[in-house]
mmCIF file of C-alpha atoms in Angstrom:
data_model
loop_
_atom_site.group_PDB
_atom_site.id
_atom_site.type_symbol
_atom_site.label_atom_id
_atom_site.label_comp_id
_atom_site.label_asym_id
_atom_site.label_seq_id
_atom_site.Cartn_x
_atom_site.Cartn_y
_atom_site.Cartn_z
ATOM 1 C CA MET P 27 -7.402 -27.863 4.143
ATOM 2 C CA THR P 28 -7.207 -24.350 2.745
ATOM 3 C CA LYS P 29 -9.384 -24.552 -0.366
ATOM 4 C CA LEU P 30 -9.950 -21.056 -1.731
ATOM 5 C CA GLY P 31 -7.829 -18.123 -2.781
ATOM 6 C CA LEU P 32 -7.652 -14.810 -4.555
ATOM 7 C CA LEU P 33 -5.057 -13.749 -7.074
ATOM 8 C CA ALA P 34 -4.811 -10.028 -7.789
ATOM 9 C CA ARG P 35 -2.723 -8.282 -10.431
ATOM 10 C CA ILE P 36 -2.018 -4.625 -9.753
ATOM 11 C CA GLU P 37 -0.519 -2.302 -12.349
ATOM 12 C CA ALA P 38 0.809 0.963 -10.929
ATOM 13 C CA LYS P 39 1.381 4.120 -12.894
ATOM 14 C CA PRO P 40 5.182 4.265 -13.168
ATOM 15 C CA GLU P 41 5.446 7.442 -11.117
ATOM 16 C CA TYR P 42 3.504 5.785 -8.260
ATOM 17 C CA ALA P 43 5.233 2.386 -8.209
ATOM 18 C CA GLU P 44 7.095 3.039 -4.956
ATOM 19 C CA LYS P 45 3.926 4.276 -3.259
ATOM 20 C CA VAL P 46 2.044 1.151 -4.356
ATOM 21 C CA GLU P 47 4.874 -0.987 -2.988
ATOM 22 C CA SER P 48 4.625 0.865 0.315
ATOM 23 C CA LEU P 49 0.843 0.446 0.373
ATOM 24 C CA LEU P 50 1.216 -3.315 -0.064
ATOM 25 C CA ARG P 51 3.975 -3.608 2.543
ATOM 26 C CA ASN P 52 1.816 -1.714 5.036
ATOM 27 C CA ALA P 53 -1.221 -3.871 4.205
ATOM 28 C CA LEU P 54 0.491 -6.838 5.870
ATOM 29 C CA GLU P 55 -0.639 -5.605 9.270
ATOM 30 C CA LEU P 56 -4.225 -5.390 8.027
ATOM 31 C CA ALA P 57 -3.988 -8.956 6.696
ATOM 32 C CA ARG P 58 -2.746 -10.135 10.086
ATOM 33 C CA GLN P 59 -5.907 -8.707 11.665
ATOM 34 C CA GLU P 60 -8.213 -10.723 9.398
ATOM 35 C CA ASP P 61 -9.225 -13.881 11.238
ATOM 36 C CA HIS P 62 -10.339 -15.703 8.086
ATOM 37 C CA THR P 63 -7.291 -14.949 5.915
ATOM 38 C CA VAL P 64 -5.054 -18.019 6.219
ATOM 39 C CA THR P 65 -2.111 -16.773 4.141
ATOM 40 C CA TRP P 66 -1.399 -13.436 2.471
ATOM 41 C CA PHE P 67 1.404 -12.625 0.052
ATOM 42 C CA ALA P 68 2.195 -9.351 -1.701
ATOM 43 C CA PHE P 69 4.753 -9.413 -4.494
ATOM 44 C CA ARG P 70 6.352 -7.348 -7.224
ATOM 45 C CA GLN P 71 6.817 -8.673 -10.757
ATOM 46 C CA GLY P 72 8.596 -5.758 -12.384
ATOM 47 C CA GLU P 73 8.921 -2.005 -12.430
ATOM 48 C CA SER P 74 5.228 -1.286 -11.966
ATOM 49 C CA THR P 75 3.475 -4.676 -11.755
ATOM 50 C CA PHE P 76 2.463 -6.012 -8.352
ATOM 51 C CA GLY P 77 0.270 -8.775 -7.058
ATOM 52 C CA VAL P 78 -1.415 -10.248 -4.023
ATOM 53 C CA PHE P 79 -2.209 -13.899 -3.379
ATOM 54 C CA ASP P 80 -4.199 -14.933 -0.339
ATOM 55 C CA THR P 81 -5.988 -18.035 0.890
ATOM 56 C CA PHE P 82 -9.106 -18.814 2.892
ATOM 57 C CA GLU P 83 -10.825 -21.803 4.457
ATOM 58 C CA ASP P 84 -14.247 -20.937 3.056
ATOM 59 C CA GLU P 85 -16.227 -18.560 0.871
ATOM 60 C CA GLU P 86 -17.296 -16.481 3.874
ATOM 61 C CA GLY P 87 -13.645 -15.686 4.592
ATOM 62 C CA ARG P 88 -12.907 -14.856 0.975
ATOM 63 C CA GLN P 89 -15.911 -12.547 0.688
ATOM 64 C CA GLY P 90 -15.062 -10.889 3.992
ATOM 65 C CA HIS P 91 -11.583 -10.151 2.701
ATOM 66 C CA LEU P 92 -12.970 -8.675 -0.526
ATOM 67 C CA GLN P 93 -15.084 -6.319 1.564
ATOM 68 C CA GLY P 94 -12.260 -5.499 3.980
ATOM 69 C CA ARG P 95 -9.770 -2.707 4.501
ATOM 70 C CA ILE P 96 -7.091 -3.963 2.081
ATOM 71 C CA ALA P 97 -9.514 -4.115 -0.848
ATOM 72 C CA ALA P 98 -10.853 -0.677 0.095
ATOM 73 C CA ALA P 99 -7.329 0.772 0.122
ATOM 74 C CA LEU P 100 -6.601 -0.709 -3.310
ATOM 75 C CA MET P 101 -9.798 0.668 -4.775
ATOM 76 C CA GLU P 102 -9.073 4.077 -3.284
ATOM 77 C CA ALA P 103 -5.594 4.032 -4.849
ATOM 78 C CA ALA P 104 -6.964 2.918 -8.217
ATOM 79 C CA GLY P 105 -8.061 6.403 -9.193
ATOM 80 C CA THR P 106 -4.664 8.011 -8.804
ATOM 81 C CA MET P 107 -1.868 5.459 -8.401
ATOM 82 C CA LEU P 108 -2.972 2.587 -10.646
ATOM 83 C CA SER P 109 -3.102 2.520 -14.430
ATOM 84 C CA GLU P 110 -6.227 0.335 -14.254
ATOM 85 C CA ALA P 111 -8.464 -1.246 -11.648
ATOM 86 C CA PRO P 112 -6.898 -4.257 -9.892
ATOM 87 C CA ASP P 113 -7.622 -7.553 -11.659
ATOM 88 C CA ILE P 114 -8.851 -9.741 -8.784
ATOM 89 C CA ARG P 115 -9.717 -13.351 -9.561
ATOM 90 C CA PRO P 116 -11.003 -16.110 -7.300
ATOM 91 C CA VAL P 117 -9.086 -19.387 -7.450
ATOM 92 C CA ASP P 118 -9.738 -22.889 -6.155
ATOM 93 C CA LEU P 119 -6.668 -24.480 -4.615
ATOM 94 C CA LEU P 120 -5.802 -27.987 -5.775
ATOM 95 C CA ALA P 121 -2.886 -28.708 -3.452
ATOM 96 C CA VAL P 122 -1.321 -26.790 -0.587
ATOM 97 C CA LYS P 123 1.926 -27.073 1.347
ATOM 98 C CA LEU P 124 2.102 -24.983 4.495
ATOM 99 C CA PRO P 125 4.739 -25.017 7.259
#
């Protein structure tokens, strides 16, 4: 069972919201290349608030993702496109329904 996840909240500067959306849409291909990322979701909650939720089988997969290309792209964008650093929190999954 998928047991671990990450939940990230991303707040874009209003003038960069569309660029952040594009960054997240394009990150899907990077997520597909990660062998240990079970599921990956990017979402938008409002004008400039975005998020990412992803799941992993084990801590090794979660840590690998945190050190991967998607996290690097977010941190690179933080200086110009984000109003603050992404708030990334580890979560333990209690129940999961997958197709």
